CSV table of C-alpha atoms in Angstrom, one decimal:
chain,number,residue,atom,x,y,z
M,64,UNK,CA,0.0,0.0,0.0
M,65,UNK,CA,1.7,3.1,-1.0
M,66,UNK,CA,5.1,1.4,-0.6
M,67,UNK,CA,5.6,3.3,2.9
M,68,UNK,CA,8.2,1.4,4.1
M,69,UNK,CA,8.4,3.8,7.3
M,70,UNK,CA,4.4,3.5,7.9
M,71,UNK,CA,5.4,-0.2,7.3
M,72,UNK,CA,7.9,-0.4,9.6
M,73,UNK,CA,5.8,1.3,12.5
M,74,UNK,CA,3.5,-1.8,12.4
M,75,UNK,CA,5.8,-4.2,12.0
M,76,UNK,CA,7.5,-2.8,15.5
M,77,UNK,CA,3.9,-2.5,17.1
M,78,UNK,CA,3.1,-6.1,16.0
M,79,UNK,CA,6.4,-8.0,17.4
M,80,UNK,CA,5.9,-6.0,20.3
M,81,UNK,CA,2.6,-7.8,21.1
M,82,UNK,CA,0.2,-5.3,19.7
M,83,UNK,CA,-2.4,-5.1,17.0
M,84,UNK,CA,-1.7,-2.2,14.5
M,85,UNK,CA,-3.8,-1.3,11.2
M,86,UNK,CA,-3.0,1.8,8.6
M,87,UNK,CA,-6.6,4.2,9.0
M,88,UNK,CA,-9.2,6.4,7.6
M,89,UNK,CA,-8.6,8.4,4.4
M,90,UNK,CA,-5.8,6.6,3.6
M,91,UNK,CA,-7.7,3.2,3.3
M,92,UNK,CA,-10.7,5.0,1.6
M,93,UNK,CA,-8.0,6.4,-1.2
M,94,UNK,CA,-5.9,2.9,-1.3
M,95,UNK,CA,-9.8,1.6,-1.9
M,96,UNK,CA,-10.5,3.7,-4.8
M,97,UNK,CA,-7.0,4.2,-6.5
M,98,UNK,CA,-6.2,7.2,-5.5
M,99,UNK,CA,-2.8,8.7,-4.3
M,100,UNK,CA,-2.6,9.8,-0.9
M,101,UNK,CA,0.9,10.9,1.1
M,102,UNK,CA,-0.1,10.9,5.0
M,103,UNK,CA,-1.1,7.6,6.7
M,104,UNK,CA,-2.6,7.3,10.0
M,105,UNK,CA,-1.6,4.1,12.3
M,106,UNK,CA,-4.5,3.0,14.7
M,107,UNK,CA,-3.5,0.6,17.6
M,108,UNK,CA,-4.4,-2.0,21.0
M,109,UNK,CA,-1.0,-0.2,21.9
M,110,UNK,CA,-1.4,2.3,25.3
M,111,UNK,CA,0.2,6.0,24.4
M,112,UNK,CA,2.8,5.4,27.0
M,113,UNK,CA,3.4,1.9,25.4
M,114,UNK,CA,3.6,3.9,21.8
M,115,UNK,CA,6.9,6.4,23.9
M,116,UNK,CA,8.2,3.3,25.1
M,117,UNK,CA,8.8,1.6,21.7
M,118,UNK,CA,10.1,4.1,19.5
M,119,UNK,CA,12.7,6.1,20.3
M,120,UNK,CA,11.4,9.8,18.4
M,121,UNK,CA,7.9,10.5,19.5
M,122,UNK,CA,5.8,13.6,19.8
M,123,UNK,CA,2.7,13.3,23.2
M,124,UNK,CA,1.2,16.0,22.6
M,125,UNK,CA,-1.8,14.4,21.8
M,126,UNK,CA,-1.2,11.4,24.1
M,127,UNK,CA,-4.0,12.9,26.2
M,128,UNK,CA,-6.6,12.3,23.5
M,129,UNK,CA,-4.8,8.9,22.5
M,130,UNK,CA,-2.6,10.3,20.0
M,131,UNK,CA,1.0,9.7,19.5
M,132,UNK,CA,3.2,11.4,16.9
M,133,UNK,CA,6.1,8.9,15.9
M,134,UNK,CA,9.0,10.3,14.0
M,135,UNK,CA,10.9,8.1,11.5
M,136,UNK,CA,13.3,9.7,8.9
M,137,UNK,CA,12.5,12.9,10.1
M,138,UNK,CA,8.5,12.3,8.9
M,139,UNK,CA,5.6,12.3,11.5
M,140,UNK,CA,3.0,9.7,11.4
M,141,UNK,CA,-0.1,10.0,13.7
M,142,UNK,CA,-0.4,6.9,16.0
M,143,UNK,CA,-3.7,6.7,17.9
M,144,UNK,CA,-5.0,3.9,20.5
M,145,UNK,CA,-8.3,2.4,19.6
M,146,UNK,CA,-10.5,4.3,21.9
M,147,UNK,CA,-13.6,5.3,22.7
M,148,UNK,CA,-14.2,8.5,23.3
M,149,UNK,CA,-17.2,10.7,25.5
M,150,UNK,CA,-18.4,13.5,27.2
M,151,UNK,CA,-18.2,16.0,24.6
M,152,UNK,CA,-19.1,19.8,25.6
M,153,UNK,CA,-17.5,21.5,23.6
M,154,UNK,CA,-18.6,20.5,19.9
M,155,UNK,CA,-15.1,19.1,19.3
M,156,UNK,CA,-13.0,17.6,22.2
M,157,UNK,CA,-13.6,14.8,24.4
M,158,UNK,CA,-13.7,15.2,28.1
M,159,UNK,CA,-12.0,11.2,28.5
M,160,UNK,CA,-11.1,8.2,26.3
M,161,UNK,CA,-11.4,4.8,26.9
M,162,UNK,CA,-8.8,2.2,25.1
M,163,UNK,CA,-10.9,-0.3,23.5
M,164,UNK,CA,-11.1,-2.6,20.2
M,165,UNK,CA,-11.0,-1.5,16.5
M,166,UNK,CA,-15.0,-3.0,16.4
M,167,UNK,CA,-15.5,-0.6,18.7
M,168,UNK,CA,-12.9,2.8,18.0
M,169,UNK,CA,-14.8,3.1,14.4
M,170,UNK,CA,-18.0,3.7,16.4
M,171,UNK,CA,-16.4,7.2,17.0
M,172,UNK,CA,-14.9,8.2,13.8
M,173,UNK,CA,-16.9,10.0,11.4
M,174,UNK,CA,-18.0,8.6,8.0
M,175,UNK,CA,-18.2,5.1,6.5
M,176,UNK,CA,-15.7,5.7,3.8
M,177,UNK,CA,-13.4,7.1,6.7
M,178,UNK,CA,-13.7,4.0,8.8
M,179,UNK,CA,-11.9,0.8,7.7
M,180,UNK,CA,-8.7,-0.3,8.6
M,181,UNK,CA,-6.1,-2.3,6.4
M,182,UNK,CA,-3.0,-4.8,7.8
M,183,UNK,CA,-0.6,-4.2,5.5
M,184,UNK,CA,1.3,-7.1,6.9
M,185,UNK,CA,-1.9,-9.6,5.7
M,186,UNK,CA,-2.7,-7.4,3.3
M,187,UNK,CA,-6.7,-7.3,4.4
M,188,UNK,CA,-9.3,-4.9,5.3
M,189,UNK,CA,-11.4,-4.5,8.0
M,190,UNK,CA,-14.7,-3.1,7.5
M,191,UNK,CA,-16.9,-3.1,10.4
M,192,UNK,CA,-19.6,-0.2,9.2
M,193,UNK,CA,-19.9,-1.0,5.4
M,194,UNK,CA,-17.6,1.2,4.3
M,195,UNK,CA,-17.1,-0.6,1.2
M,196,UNK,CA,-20.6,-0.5,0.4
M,197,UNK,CA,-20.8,2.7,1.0
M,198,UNK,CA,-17.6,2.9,-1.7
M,199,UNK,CA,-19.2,1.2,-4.4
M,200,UNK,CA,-22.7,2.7,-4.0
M,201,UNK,CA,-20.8,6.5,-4.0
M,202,UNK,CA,-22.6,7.3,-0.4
M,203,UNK,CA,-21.1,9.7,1.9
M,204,UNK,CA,-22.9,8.0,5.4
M,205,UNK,CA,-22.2,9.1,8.6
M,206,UNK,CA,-20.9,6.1,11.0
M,207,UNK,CA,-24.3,5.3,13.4
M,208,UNK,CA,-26.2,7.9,14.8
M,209,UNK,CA,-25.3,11.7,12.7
M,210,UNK,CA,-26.7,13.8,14.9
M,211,UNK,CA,-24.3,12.4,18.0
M,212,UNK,CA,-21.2,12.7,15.0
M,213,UNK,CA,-21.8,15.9,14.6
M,214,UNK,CA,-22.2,17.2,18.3
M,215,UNK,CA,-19.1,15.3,19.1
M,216,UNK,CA,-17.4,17.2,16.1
M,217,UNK,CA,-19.1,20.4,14.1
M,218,UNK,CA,-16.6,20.5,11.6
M,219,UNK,CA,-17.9,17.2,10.3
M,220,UNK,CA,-20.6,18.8,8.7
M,221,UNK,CA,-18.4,21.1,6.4
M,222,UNK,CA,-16.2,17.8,6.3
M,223,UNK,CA,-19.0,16.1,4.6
M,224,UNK,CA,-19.3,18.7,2.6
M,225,UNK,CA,-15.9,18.6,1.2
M,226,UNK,CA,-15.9,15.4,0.6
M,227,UNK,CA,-19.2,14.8,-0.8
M,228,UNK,CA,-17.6,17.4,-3.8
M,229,UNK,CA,-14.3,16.0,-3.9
M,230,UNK,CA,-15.4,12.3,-4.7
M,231,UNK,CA,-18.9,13.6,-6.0
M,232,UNK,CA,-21.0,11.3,-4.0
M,233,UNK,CA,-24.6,11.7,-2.7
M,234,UNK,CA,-24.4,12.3,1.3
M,235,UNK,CA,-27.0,10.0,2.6
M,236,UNK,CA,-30.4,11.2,3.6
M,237,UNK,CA,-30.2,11.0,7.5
M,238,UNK,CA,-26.7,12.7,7.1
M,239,UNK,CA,-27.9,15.2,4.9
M,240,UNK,CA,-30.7,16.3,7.2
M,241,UNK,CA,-28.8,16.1,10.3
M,242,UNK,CA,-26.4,18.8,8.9
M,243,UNK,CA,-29.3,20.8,8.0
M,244,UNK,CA,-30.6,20.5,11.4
M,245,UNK,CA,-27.3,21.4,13.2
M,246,UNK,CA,-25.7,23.3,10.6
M,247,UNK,CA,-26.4,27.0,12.9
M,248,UNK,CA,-24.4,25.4,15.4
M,249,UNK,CA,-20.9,25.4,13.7
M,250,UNK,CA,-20.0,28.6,15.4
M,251,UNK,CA,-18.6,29.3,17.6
M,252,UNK,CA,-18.1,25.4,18.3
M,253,UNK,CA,-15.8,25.5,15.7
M,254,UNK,CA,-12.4,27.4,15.1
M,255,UNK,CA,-12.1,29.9,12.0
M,256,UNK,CA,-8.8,28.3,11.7
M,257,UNK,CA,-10.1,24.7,11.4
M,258,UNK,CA,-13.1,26.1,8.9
M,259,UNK,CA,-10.4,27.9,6.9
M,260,UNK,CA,-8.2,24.6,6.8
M,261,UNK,CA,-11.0,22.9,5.0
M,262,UNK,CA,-11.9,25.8,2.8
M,263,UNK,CA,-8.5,25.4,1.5
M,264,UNK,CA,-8.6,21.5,0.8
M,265,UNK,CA,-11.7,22.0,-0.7
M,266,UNK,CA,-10.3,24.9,-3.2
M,267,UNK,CA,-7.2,22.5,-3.9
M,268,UNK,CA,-9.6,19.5,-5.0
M,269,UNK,CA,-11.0,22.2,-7.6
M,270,UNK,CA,-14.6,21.5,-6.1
M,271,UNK,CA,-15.2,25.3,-4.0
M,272,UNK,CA,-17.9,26.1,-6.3
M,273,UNK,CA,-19.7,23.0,-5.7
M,274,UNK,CA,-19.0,23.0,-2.3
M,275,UNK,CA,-20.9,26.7,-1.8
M,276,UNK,CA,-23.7,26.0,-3.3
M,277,UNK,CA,-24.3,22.8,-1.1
M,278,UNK,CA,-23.2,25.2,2.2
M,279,UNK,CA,-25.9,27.1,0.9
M,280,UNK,CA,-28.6,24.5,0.6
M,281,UNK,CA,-27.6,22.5,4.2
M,282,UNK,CA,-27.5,26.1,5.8
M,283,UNK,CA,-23.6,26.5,6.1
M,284,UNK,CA,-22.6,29.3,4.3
M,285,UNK,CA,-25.1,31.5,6.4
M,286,UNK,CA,-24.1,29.9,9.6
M,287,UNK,CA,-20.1,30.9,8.4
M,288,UNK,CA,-20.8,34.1,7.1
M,289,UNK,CA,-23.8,35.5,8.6
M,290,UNK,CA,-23.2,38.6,6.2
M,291,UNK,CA,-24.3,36.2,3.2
M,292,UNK,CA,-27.2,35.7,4.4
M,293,UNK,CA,-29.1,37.7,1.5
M,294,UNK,CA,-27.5,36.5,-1.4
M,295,UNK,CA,-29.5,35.1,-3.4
M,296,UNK,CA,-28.5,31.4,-4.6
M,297,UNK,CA,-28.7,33.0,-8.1
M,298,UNK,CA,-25.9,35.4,-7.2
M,299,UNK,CA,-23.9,32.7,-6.1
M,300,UNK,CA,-24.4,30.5,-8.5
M,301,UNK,CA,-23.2,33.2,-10.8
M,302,UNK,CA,-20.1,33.6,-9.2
M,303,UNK,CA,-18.6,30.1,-8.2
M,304,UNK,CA,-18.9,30.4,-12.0
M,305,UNK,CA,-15.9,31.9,-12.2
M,306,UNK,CA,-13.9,29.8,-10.1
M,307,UNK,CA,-13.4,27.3,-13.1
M,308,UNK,CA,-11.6,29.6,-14.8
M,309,UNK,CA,-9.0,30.4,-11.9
M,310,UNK,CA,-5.8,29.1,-12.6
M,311,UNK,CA,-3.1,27.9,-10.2
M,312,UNK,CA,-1.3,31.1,-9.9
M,313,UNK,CA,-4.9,32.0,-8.2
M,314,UNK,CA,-4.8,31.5,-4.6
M,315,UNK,CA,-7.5,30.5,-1.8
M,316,UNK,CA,-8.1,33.9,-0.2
M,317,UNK,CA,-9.4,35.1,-3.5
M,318,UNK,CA,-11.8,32.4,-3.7
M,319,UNK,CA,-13.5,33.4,-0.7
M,320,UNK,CA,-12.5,37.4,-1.2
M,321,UNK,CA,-15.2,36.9,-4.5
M,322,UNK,CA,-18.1,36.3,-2.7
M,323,UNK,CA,-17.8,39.6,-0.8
M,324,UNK,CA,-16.5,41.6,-3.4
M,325,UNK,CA,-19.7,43.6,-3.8
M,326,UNK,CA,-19.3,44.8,-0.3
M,327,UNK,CA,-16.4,47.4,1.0
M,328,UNK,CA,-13.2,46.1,1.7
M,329,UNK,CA,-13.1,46.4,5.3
M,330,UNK,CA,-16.1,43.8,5.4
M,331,UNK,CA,-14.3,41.5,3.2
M,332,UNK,CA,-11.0,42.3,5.8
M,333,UNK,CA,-12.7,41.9,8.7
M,334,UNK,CA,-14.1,38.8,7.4
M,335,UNK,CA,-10.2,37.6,7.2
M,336,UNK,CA,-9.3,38.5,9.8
M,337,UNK,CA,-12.0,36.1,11.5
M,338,UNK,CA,-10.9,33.3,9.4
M,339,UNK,CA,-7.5,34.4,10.8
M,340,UNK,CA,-6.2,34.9,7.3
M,341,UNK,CA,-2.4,35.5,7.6
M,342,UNK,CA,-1.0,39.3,6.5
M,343,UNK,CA,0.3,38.4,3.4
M,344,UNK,CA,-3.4,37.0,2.5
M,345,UNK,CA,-5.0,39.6,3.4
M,346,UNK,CA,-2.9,41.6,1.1
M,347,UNK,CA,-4.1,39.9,-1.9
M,348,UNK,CA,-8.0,41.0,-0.9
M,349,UNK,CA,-6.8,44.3,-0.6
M,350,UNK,CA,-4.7,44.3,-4.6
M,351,UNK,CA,-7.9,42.6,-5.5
M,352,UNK,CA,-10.3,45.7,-4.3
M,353,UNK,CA,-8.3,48.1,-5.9
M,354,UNK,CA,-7.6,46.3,-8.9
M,355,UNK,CA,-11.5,46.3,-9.3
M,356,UNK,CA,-11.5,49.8,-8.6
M,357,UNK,CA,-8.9,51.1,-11.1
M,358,UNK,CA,-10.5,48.6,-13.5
M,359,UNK,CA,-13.9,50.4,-13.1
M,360,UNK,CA,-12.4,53.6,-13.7
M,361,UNK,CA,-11.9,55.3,-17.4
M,362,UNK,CA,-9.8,58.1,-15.9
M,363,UNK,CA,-7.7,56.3,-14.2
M,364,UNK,CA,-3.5,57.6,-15.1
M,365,UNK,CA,-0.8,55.3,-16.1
M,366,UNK,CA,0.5,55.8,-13.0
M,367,UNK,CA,-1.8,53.9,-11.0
M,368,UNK,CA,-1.5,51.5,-13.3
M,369,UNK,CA,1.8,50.7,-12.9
M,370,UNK,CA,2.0,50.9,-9.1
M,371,UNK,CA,-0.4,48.2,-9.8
M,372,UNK,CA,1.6,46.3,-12.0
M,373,UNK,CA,4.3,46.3,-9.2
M,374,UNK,CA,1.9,44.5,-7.2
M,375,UNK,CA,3.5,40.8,-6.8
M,376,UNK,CA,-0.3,40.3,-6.2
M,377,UNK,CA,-1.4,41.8,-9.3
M,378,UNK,CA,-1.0,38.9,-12.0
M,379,UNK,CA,-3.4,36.6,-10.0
M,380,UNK,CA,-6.2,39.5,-8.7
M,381,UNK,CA,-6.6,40.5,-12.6
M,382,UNK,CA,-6.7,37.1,-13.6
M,383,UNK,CA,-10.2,36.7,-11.2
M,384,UNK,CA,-11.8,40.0,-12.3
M,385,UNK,CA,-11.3,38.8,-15.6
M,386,UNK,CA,-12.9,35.6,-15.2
M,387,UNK,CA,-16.5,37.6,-14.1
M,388,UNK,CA,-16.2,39.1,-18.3
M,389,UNK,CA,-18.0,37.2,-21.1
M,390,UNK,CA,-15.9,36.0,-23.1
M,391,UNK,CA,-15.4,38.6,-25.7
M,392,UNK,CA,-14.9,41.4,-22.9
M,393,UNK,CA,-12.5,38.8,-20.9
M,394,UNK,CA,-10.4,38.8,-24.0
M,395,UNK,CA,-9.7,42.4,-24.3
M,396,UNK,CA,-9.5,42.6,-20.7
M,397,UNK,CA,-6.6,40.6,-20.4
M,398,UNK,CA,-5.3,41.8,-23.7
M,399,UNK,CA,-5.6,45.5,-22.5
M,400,UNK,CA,-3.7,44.6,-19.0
M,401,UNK,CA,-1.0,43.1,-21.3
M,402,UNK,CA,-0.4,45.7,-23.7
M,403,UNK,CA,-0.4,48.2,-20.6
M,404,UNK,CA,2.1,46.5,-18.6
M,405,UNK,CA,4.3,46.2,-21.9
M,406,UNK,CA,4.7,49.8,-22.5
M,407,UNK,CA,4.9,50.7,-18.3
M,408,UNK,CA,7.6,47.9,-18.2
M,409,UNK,CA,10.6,50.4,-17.4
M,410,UNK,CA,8.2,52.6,-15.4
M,411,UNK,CA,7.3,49.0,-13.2
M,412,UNK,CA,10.7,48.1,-12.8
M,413,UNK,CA,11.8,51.4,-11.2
M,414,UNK,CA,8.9,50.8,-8.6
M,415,UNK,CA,10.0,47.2,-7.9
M,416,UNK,CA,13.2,47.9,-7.6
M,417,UNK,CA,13.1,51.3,-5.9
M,418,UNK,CA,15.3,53.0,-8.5
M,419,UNK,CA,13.5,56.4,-8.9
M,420,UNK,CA,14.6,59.0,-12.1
M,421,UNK,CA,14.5,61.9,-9.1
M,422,UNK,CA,15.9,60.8,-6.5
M,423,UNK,CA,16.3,62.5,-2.8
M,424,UNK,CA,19.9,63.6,-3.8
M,425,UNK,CA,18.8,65.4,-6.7
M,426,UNK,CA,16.0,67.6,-4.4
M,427,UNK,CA,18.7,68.1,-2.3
M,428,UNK,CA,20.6,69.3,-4.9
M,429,UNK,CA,17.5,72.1,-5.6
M,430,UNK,CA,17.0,73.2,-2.2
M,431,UNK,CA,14.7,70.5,-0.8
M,432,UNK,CA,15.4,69.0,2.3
M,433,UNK,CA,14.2,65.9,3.8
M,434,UNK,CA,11.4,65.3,5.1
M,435,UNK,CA,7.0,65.0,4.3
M,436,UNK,CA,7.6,68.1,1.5
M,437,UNK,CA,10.3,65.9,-0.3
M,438,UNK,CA,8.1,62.6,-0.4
M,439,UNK,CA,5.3,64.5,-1.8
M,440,UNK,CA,7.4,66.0,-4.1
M,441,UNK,CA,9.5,62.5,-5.0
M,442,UNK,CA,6.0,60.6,-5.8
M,443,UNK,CA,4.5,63.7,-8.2
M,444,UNK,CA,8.1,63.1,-9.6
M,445,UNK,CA,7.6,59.3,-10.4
M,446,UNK,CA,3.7,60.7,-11.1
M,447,UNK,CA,5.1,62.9,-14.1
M,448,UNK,CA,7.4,60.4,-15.5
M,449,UNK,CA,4.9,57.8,-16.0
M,450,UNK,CA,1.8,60.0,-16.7
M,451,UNK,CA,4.6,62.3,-19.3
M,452,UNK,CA,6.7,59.2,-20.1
M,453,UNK,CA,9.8,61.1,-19.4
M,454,UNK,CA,13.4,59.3,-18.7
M,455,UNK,CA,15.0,62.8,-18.0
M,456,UNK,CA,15.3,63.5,-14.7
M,457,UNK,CA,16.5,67.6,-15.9
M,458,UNK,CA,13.0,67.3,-17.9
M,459,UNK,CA,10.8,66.4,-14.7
M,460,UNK,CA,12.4,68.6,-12.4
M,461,UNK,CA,11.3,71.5,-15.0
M,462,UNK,CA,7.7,70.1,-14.4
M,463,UNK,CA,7.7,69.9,-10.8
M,464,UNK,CA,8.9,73.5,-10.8
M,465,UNK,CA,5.9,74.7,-12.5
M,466,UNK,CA,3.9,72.6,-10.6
M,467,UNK,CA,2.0,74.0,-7.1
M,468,UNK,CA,4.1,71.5,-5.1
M,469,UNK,CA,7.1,73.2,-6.0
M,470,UNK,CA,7.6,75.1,-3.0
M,471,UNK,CA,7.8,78.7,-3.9
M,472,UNK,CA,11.3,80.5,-1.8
């Protein structure tokens, strides 16, 4: 199975050591249906202080829940007791676990799909809640009761979500309705964090779209982002259009930034900031907004434009405006922002690289000393030499002379 030899190797040392050991979840389901997976989870009878014991590079920090992180070649592999778990209060942790069998630890996991083990040593699976059923028939089931699956874990419900999109199965009737049911309760049980972590493994399956528009049907999207509330499922069906037209260069903030877009950028920032979207993503919402706006604007100067086009950001924001064009308009679009940043080239490059025509030495050498007057002065500079297209600094200074900035001695 995946020809892990270190995942291999973990069971092979829980096994002589007297214990039962099986690979788990997703990997299983993905060995099941041919699909390539890199992380494998190791379930076994093995205590967490029995896991320490055995191998000499672990990681507890999860041996409270059950959960032992064993290092091998520098790699970290998740190895969990079979265990029962109860007394959940807060939507997502359990108050104590019991050790127990592999019948009985799959009682507590989440899906079907998600809940078969494999011996890789006997090369066998172990289904004990028809997960291969559940396979063949392309079901998405919750494991027993899916009201008690989701109050032990709210983030299952967006779970099922993503991966009712990624494999593009049906989720089962009682499933379906229990996340209609409980979908108001995802917050504030559940981290942004966490949400945002599935938000961004749904975008890299290339199923977001599909995924909003079944948040919207169970309820989740409103529950998320209470703001969205009055969109209409038209509008958003309209606009997860787009996202098949996002390339890679596109990344998962501006996913997410689209479906605000038509409100003011500090909603859509404030928004990040509850998904606790990093800086640097956040800065992409922000090229993104103004992009828009110089986009939406006929008078806008060349100068603008090419502080744009300096933008690391830029390539990928324009790239998702142009995707909400028909096709016609999408094509001169992209053509326009071409030809543009073509002739500004020079003009960008001095921006990047901070390299201005007028520079601080040549005020100085006028009279100007440092201070607010000269940056005013050195930014209608680099405005006249784009807007002008001068490469003279002699020819600029004559401008900025006759220009009300100048300061008059």
């Amino acid at each position: 199975m995946n020809n892990n030899t270190e995942a291999l190797s973990i069971v092979k040392t829980l096994v002589d050591a007297g214990y039962i050991a099986y690979y788990a979840g997703g990997c299983v389901r993905d060995f099941l249906l041919g699909h390539d997976f890199d992380d494998i989870d190791i379930a076994t009878s093995a205590l967490p202080d029995d896991i320490m014991k055995i191998f000499p590079h672990t990681i507890g920090v999860g041996a409270h829940f059950g959960v032992v992180v064993v290092v091998v070649e520098g790699r970290q592999y998740e190895v969990a007791t079979f265990r029962s778990e109860g007394g959940y209060t807060d939507g997502r942790r359990p108050q104590h676990i019991t050790a127990t069998t592999p019948e009985e630890d799959v009682k507590r996991r989440d899906f079907t799909i998600n809940g078969m083990f494999y011996d890789p040593i006997k090369k066998e699976v172990y289904d004990f809640v028809g997960g291969k059923e559940d396979l063949e028939k392309k079901v998405l089931r919750a494991i027993g009761d899916p009201q008690k699956r989701f109050e032990e874990d709210r983030l299952r419900m967006i779970r099922a979500v993503r991966f009712s999109c990624r494999l593009g199965y049906d989720i089962e009737e009682k499933t379906y309705k229990a996340i209609q049911e409980y979908s108001h309760t995802v917050l504030p049980a559940v981290s942004m964090e966490r949400i945002w972590q599935e938000f961004s493994k749904m975008i890299k399956d290339e199923h977001f779209g599909d995924a909003v528009m079944m948040m919207y049907d169970t309820g989740l999207l409103k529950a998320v982002f209470p703001s969205l509330e009055a969109t209409t499922k038209e509008a958003l069906e309209e606009n997860v259009k787009g996202f098949t037209l996002f390339s890679d260069k596109v990344p998962a903030v501006l996913y997410v930034a689209t479906l605000f877009l038509q409100k003011p950028l500090e909603d859509t920032l404030e928004q990040c900031k509850l998904l606790k979207m990093s800086k640097k993503e956040r800065s992409f919402v922000e090229t993104l907004y103004h992009a828009r706006d110089l986009s939406d604007d006929e008078n806008t100067e060349n100068v603008s434009w090419v502080r744009l086009y300096a933008d690391d950001n830029t390539e990928a924001c324009l790239e998702v405006l142009a995707a909400y064009y028909h096709e016609e308009e999408r094509s001169e679009f992209l053509k326009d922002y071409r030809r543009k940043r073509r002739l500004m080239s020079s003009a960008i490059g001095r921006i990047k690289n901070k390299t201005p025509i007028v520079t601080s030495a040549i005020l100085q050498e006028h009279g100007i000393v440092p201070g607010k007057e000269m940056g005013d002065i050195l930014r209608e500079a680099e405005r006249i030499a784009v807007n002008e297209m001068l490469d003279d600094a002699k020819d600029i200074i004559k401008l900025l002379q006759k220009s009300p900035i100048w300061p008059q001695r």
